[in-house]
XYZ file of C-alpha atoms in Angstrom:
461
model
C 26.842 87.431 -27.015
C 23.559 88.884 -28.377
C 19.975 86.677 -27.677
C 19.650 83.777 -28.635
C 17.789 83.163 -32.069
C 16.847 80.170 -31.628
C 13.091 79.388 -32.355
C 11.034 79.834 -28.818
C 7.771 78.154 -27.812
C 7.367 81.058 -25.558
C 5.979 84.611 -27.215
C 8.997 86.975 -27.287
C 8.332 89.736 -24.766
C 10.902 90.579 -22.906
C 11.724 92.697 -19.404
C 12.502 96.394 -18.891
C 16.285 97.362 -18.349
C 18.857 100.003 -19.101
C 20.234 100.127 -22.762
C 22.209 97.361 -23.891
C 24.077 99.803 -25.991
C 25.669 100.681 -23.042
C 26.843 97.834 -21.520
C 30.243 99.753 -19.818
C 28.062 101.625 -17.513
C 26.515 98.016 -16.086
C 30.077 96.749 -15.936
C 32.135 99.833 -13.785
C 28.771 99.401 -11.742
C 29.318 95.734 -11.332
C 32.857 96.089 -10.888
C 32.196 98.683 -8.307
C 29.363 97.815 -6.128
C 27.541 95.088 -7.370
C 25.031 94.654 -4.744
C 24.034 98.614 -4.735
C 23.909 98.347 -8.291
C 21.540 95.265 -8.498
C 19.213 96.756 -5.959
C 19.249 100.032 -8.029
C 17.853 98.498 -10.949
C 15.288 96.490 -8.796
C 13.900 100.081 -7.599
C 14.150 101.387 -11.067
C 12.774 98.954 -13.337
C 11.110 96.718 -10.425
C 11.487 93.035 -10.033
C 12.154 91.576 -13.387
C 15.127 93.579 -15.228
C 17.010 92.818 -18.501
C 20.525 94.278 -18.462
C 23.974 93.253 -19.987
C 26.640 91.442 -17.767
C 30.105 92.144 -19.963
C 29.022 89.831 -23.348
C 26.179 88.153 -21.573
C 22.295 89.366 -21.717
C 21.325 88.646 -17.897
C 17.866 88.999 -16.041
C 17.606 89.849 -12.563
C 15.412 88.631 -10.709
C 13.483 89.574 -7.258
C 10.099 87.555 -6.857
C 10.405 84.045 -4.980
C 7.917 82.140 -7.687
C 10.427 82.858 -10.481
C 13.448 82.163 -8.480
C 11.689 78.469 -7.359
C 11.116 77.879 -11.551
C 14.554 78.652 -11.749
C 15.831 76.057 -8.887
C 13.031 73.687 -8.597
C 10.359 73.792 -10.611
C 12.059 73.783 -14.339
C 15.505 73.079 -12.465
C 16.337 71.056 -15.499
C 16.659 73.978 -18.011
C 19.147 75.647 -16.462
C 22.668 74.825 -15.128
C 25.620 76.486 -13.521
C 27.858 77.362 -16.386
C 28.258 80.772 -15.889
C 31.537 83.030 -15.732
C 31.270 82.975 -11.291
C 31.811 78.956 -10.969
C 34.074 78.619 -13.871
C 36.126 81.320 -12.150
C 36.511 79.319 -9.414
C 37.221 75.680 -10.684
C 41.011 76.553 -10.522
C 40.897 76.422 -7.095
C 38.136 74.439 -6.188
C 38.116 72.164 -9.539
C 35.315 69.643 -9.881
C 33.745 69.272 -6.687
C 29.865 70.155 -6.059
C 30.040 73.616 -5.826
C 31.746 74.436 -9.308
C 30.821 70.766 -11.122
C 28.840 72.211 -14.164
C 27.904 68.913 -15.162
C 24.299 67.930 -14.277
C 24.581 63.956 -14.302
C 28.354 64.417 -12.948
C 27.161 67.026 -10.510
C 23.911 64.268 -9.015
C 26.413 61.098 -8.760
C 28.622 63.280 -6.514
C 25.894 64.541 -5.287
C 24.827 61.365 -4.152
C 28.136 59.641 -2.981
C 28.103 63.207 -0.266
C 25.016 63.269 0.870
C 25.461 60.371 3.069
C 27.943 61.880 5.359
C 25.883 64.570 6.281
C 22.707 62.628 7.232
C 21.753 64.536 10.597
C 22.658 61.105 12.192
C 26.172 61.202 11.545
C 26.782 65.187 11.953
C 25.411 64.576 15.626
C 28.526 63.192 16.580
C 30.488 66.379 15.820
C 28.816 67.986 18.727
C 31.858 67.644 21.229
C 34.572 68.830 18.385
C 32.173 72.234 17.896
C 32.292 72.857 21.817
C 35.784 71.819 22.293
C 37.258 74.182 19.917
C 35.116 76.695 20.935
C 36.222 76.344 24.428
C 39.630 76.514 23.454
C 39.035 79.933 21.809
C 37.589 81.105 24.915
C 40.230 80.050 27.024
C 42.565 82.589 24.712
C 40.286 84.626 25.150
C 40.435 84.298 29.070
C 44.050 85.055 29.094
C 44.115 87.897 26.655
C 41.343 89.645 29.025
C 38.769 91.869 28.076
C 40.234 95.058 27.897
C 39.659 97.686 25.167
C 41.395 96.179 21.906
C 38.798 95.997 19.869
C 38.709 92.520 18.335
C 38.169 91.858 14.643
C 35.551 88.981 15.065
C 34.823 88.039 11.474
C 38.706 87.145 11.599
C 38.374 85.397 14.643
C 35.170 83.580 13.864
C 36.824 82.291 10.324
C 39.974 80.671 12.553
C 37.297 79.107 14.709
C 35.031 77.422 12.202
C 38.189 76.559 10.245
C 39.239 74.245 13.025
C 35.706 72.979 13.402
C 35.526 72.288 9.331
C 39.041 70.953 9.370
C 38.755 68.424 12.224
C 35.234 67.083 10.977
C 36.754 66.966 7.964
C 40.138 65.399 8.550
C 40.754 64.827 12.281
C 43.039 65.664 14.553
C 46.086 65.171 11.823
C 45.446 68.684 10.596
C 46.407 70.636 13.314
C 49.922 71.124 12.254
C 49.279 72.416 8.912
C 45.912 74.872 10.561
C 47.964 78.171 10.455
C 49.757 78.219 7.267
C 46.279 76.833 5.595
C 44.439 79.416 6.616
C 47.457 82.001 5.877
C 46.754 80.269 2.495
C 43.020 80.328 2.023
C 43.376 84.313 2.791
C 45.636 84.587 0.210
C 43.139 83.169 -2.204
C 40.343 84.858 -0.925
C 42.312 87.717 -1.433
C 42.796 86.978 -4.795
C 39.325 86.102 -5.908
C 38.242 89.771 -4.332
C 40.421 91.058 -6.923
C 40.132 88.270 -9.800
C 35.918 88.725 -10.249
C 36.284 92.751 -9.947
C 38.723 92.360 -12.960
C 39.214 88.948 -14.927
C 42.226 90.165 -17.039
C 44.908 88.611 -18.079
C 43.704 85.154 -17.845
C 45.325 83.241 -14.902
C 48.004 81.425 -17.174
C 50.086 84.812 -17.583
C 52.449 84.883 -14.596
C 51.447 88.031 -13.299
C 52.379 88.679 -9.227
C 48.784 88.308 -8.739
C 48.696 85.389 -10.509
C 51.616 83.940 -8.832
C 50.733 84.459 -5.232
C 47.539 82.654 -6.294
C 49.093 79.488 -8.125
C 51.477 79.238 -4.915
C 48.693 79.141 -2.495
C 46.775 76.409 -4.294
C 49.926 74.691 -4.917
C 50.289 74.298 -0.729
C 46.668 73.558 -0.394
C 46.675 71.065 -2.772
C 49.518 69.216 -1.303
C 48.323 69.505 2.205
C 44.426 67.640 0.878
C 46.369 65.181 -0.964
C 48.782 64.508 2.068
C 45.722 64.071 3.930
C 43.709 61.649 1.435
C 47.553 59.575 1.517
C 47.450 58.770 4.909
C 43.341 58.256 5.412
C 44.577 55.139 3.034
C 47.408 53.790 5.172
C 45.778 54.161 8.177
C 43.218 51.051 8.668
C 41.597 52.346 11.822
C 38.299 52.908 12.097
C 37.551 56.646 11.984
C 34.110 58.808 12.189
C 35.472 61.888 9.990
C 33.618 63.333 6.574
C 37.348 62.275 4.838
C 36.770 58.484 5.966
C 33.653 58.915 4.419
C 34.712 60.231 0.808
C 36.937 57.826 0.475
C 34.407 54.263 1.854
C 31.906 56.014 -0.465
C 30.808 54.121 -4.215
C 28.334 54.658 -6.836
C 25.086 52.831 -6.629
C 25.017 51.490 -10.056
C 28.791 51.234 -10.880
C 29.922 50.447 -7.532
C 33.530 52.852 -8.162
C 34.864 54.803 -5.724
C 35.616 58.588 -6.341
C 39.025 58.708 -7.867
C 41.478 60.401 -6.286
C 41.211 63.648 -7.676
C 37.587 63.961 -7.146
C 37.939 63.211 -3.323
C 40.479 66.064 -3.360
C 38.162 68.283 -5.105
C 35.551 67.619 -2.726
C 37.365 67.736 0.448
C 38.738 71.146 -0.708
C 35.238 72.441 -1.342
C 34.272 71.186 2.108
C 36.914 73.093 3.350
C 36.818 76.082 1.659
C 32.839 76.579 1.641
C 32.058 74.828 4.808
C 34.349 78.039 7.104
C 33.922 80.828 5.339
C 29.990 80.754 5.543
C 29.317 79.695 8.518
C 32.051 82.568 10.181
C 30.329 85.063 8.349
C 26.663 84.499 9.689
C 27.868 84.201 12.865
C 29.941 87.761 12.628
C 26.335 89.433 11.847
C 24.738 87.404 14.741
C 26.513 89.592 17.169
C 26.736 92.478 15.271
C 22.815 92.346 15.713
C 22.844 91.139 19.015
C 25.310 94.176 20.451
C 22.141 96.345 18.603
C 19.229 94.556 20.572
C 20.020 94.430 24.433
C 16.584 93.082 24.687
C 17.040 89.942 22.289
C 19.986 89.406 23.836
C 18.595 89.547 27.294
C 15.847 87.067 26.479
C 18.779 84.745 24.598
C 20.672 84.613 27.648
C 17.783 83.469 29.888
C 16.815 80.640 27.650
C 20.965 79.816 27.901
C 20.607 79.732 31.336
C 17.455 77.992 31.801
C 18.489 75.408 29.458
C 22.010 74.843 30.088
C 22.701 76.281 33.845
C 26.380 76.847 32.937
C 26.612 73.601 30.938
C 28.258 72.848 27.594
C 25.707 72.450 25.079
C 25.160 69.132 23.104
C 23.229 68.487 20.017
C 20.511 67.135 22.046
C 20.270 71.016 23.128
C 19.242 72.199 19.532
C 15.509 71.965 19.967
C 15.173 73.184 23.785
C 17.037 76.960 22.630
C 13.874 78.027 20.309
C 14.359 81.351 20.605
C 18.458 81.022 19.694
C 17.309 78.869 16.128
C 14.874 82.250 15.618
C 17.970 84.554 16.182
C 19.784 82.515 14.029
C 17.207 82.480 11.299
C 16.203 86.523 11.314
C 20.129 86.640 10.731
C 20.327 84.309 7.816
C 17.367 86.870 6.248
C 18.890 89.702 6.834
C 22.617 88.374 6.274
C 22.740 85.334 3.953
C 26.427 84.360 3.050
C 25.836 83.208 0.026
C 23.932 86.724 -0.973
C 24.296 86.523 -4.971
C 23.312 83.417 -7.474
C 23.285 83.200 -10.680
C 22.225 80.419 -13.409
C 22.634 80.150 -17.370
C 19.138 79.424 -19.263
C 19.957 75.698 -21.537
C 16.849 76.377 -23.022
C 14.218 78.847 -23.483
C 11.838 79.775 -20.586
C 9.386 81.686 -19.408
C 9.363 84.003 -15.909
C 6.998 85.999 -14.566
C 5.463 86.186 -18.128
C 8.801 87.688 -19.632
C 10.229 85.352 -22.298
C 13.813 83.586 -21.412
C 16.202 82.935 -24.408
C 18.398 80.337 -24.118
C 21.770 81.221 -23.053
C 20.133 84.113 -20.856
C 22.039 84.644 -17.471
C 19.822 84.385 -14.345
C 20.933 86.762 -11.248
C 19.313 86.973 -7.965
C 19.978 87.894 -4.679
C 19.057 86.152 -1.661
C 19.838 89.736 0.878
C 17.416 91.407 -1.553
C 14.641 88.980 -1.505
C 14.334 88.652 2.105
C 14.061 92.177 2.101
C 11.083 92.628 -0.489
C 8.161 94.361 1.285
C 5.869 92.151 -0.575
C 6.731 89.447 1.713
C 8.069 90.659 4.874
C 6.560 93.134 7.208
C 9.078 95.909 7.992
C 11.849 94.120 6.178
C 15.097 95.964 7.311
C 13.533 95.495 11.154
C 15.693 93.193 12.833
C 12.819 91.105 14.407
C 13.193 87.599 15.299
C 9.866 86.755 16.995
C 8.275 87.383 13.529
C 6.822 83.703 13.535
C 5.070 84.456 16.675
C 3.314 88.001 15.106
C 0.246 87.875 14.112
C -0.143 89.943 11.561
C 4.163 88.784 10.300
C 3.901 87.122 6.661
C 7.182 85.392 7.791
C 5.768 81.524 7.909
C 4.114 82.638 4.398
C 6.835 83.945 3.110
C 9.151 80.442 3.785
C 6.481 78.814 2.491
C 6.355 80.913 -1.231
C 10.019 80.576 -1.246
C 11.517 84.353 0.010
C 13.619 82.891 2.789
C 16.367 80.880 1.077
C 19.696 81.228 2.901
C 20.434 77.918 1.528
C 19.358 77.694 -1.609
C 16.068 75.549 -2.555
C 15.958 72.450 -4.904
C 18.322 69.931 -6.009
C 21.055 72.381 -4.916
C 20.185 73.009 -2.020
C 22.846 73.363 0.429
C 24.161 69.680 1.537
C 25.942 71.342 4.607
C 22.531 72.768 5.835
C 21.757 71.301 9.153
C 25.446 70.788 10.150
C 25.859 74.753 9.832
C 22.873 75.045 12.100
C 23.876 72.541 14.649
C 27.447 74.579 14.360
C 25.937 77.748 14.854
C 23.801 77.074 17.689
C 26.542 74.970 19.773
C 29.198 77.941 19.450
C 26.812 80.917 20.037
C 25.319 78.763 23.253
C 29.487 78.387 24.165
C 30.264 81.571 24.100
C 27.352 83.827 24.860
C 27.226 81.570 28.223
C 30.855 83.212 29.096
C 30.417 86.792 26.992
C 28.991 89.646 25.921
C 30.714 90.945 22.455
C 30.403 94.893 22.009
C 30.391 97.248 18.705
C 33.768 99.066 19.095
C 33.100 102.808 19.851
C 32.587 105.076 16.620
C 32.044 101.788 14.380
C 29.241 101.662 12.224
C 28.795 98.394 10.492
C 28.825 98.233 6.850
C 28.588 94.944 4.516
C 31.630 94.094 1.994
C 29.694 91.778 -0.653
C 32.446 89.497 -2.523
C 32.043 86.117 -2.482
C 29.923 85.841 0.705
C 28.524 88.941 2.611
C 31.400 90.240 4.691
C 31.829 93.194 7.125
C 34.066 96.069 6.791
C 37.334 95.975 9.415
C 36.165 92.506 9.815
C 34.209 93.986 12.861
C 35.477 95.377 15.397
C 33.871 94.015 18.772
C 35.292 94.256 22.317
C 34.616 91.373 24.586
C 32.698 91.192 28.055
C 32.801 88.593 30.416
C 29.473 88.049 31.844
C-alpha cells in the first residue's frame, strides 16, 4: 500500500529511512529480530524513521512527545487496526485488547473499569499470598539443590492461578493444568504465526490445527465458566461476577454472552503472561545486584518480621515499588506498539499520511540517553539522585510500561499490588540464583521473554 494521496493540511516532508524499494530486506529483518532491527534503524537514521512493514509505509518512533500525540494528545486520529491485533482476534476476539472499534472499544471500556477500581482489587490480597505460599511449599519439598529451575515457567503457572482465581474462583482449579498446557500451545503458535502469516489460518495446516484445537478447549472451558456464574445465585467477589452484573450507562444492556467470553479470555490471557514476565527479570536483576537485594531484604524484614504481606503493606516497602519500577524500564512486557494513522498528522515536524503505521518501543525509549542518565545501568534509587532525570523523564512521558492515555493499561495497579505481594512472599523465604554459565538474553515475541525461560537455582534464606 503506497502513501496515502489524500489532500494533507500538513506540508509533506517526510522522515529519513532505508529504501522502500527494498522492502524484503526490512521484512527477513523483522521476521528475524525485530527488536535489533528497530533499534538499528533508531542509531542509523535517529529517532524518527520511515521504513516499509510488508505492504504498509510505517514510522518508528523514539521521542516520548510524539509517542504522547500518538496516545493522548491527538489519540483520536489513530486506532488499532493494524496487522498485530487483527492477528490476534481469533483467539482473543473482541475484547479490549484487540476491539478495533473506538466507540465499541470505550463502552467496554467502561463496563471493565469498574472491577478494577483499587477498592475492589484490595480484596485479592489473600488469593496473591495464598498461592504464592503454596508454590513455596513445592518448593520446600523439592529442596534447593542444584536443578536449575526455569523461573519464567514457573512464574507463568503462578500468576496463572492468581489471574484465574480472581478471575473465576475457586471452580477453575480442575481445568488449571490442561489450560495452561493450552495457552502454551497458542503462545507457541503466535511465536510462529507473526514471524510468518502464511497460509491464512482457515487452511488446515498442522500448525493451524494444533491452534484451532487449543482455542476450541479454551473456549469451552470460559463458556463453562460464564454457565455456571449464572446458575449459581450466591453472592461472589470475583472479576467474572462482575462482567456479568455489569450494564451500559445509557442503554442499561448487559454484555452479551460472547463479549463476556471475549473479555474474560483477554483477562486471562493478558493478565499472566505479563505480569510472569516482569517478575522473571526482577530476579534476574536482583541475582546481579547483591547490594539491592541486601537493602530489599531489610526493608522485608523491618516491615513484615516474617509476616505475610497484605495490601495494606504496598506503601511501607518503598524501596521494593522502586525495584519494581527500574524493572518495568528496563524490561517492559509489553515492549512493542504500534497504531494505524485515520487521518493525516504531524510528528516531530515530519508529515503523517493517513493510513501510516506507527511503531514504537517502550524497552527502547526507556533507554534513550536523552532522558535517562546511564540508561542500561540497572539503578533503582534514580528518584533519589540528584542529578537522575528519572522524575522528568515520567513526567515527559519516557517511562510507559503501561501505556499512557485512553489505553492505558486497565490492569495497572492490580499488577503492582500482584507484584509486590509475591516478591515480599517469596524473597522473605529465598534467594533465587543465575544458574552457572547462564548469561541472560531477551526473546522479544509478544511480550519480552528470556531465553531457557531462566534458569535460576533456589536458596533458602
Amino acid at each position: 500500500m503506497p502513501f496515502s494521496s489524500t489532500p494533507s493540511p500538513y506540508r509533506c516532508k517526510l522522515p529519513p529511512g532505508p529504501s522502500a524499494f527494498q522492502p524484503w530486506k526490512s521484512n527477513f529483518a523483522v521476521q528475524h529480530d525485530l527488536l535489533f532491527f528497530l533499534n538499528t534503524l533508531i542509531q542509523t537514521y535517529g529517532d524518527t524513521v520511515r521504513f516499509q512493514l510488508a505492504l504498509w509505509p510505517a514510522y518508528l518512533l523514539n521521542r516520548p512527545e510524539d509517542v504522547k500525540r500518538v496516545l493522548q494528545t491527538n489519540s483520536h486520529k489513530y486506532d488499532k487496526d493494524v496487522l498485530f491485533f487483527r492477528m490476534l482476534r481469533p483467539w482473543l476476539g473482541n475484547g479490549l485488547v484487540t476491539n478495533l472499534e473506538p466507540a465499541s472499544w470505550l463502552r467496554q471500556r467502561r463496563l471493565l473499569q469498574p472491577a478494577f477500581h483499587k477498592s475492589y482489587i484490595a480484596a485479592f490480597d489473600t488469593i496473591m499470598t495464598t498461592e504464592t505460599v503454596g508454590m513455596l511449599q513445592c518448593w520446600d519439598v523439592d529442596g534447593e539443590g542444584s536443578r536449575p529451575l526455569p523461573l519464567l515457567h514457573e512464574m507463568q503457572r503462578l500468576t496463572l492461578r492468581i489471574a484465574s482465581r480472581t478471575l473465576f474462583g475457586s471452580d477453575f482449579s480442575q481445568h488449571l493444568d490442561p489450560f495452561n498446557q493450552a495457552l502454551i500451545e497458542v503462545n507457541e503458535f503466535f511465536l510462529s504465526y507473526l514471524r510468518f502469516p502464511f497460509p491464512p489460518l482457515r487452511f488446515p495446516t498442522p500448525r493451524h490445527k494444533r491452534f484451532w484445537r487449543a482455542k476450541r478447549f479454551m473456549d469451552s472451558v470460559i463458556y463453562e465458566m460464564i454457565a455456571h456464574q449464572r446458575q449459581t445465585h450466591e453472592e461472589r467477589k470475583d472479576l467474572l461476577s462482575l462482567l456479568l452484573q455489569a450494564k451500559d450507562e445509557e442503554t442499561g444492556e448487559p454484555m452479551n454472552q460472547q463479549q463476556v467470553h471475549d473479555e474474560a479470555l483477554t483477562l486471562l490471557a493478558a493478565g499472566y503472561e505479563t505480569t510472569a514476565t516482569v517478575l522473571t527479570w526482577f530476579w534476574c536483576l536482583l541475582a546481579q545486584h547483591p547490594q539491592v537485594e541486601e537493602r530489599l531484604h531489610k526493608e522485608l524484614d523491618d516491615v513484615l518480621a516474617g509476616r505475610l504481606p497484605t495490601g495494606a503493606d504496598l506503601l511501607r516497602l518503598p524501596y521494593l515499588r522502586l525495584i519494581l519500577e527500574e524493572t518495568l524500564r528496563l524490561y517492559p512486557s509489553g515492549w512493542l506498539e504500534m497504531r494505524k494513522a485515520r487521518e493525516a498528522d504531524e510528528l516531530g515536524g515530519y508529515t503523517v499520511p493517513k493510513n501510516t503505521i506507527l511503531i514504537w518501543s517502550p524497552y527502547l525509549l526507556h533507554r534513550h540517553p536523552d532522558f535517562w542518565v546511564q540508561p542500561e545501568r540497572f539503578d533503582p534509587e534514580r528518584i533519589n539522585l540528584p542529578t537522575s532525570l528519572y522524575q522528568q523523564a515520567r513526567e515527559a512521558d519516557t517511562w510507559i510500561p503501561f501505556g499512557n492515555g485512553p489505553h492505558r493499561c486497565i490492569g495497572q495497579h492490580f499488577a503492582m499490588m500482584e507484584m509486590t505481594l509475591l516478591v515480599a512472599t517469596i524473597a522473605q523465604r529465598y534467594r533465587l540464583l543465575l544458574a552457572p554459565g547462564y548469561r541472560p538474553e531477551i526473546e522479544p515475541f509478544i511480550t519480552l521473554g528470556a531465553r531457557q525461560g531462566l534458569p535460576m537455582l533456589r536458596q533458602r534464606r
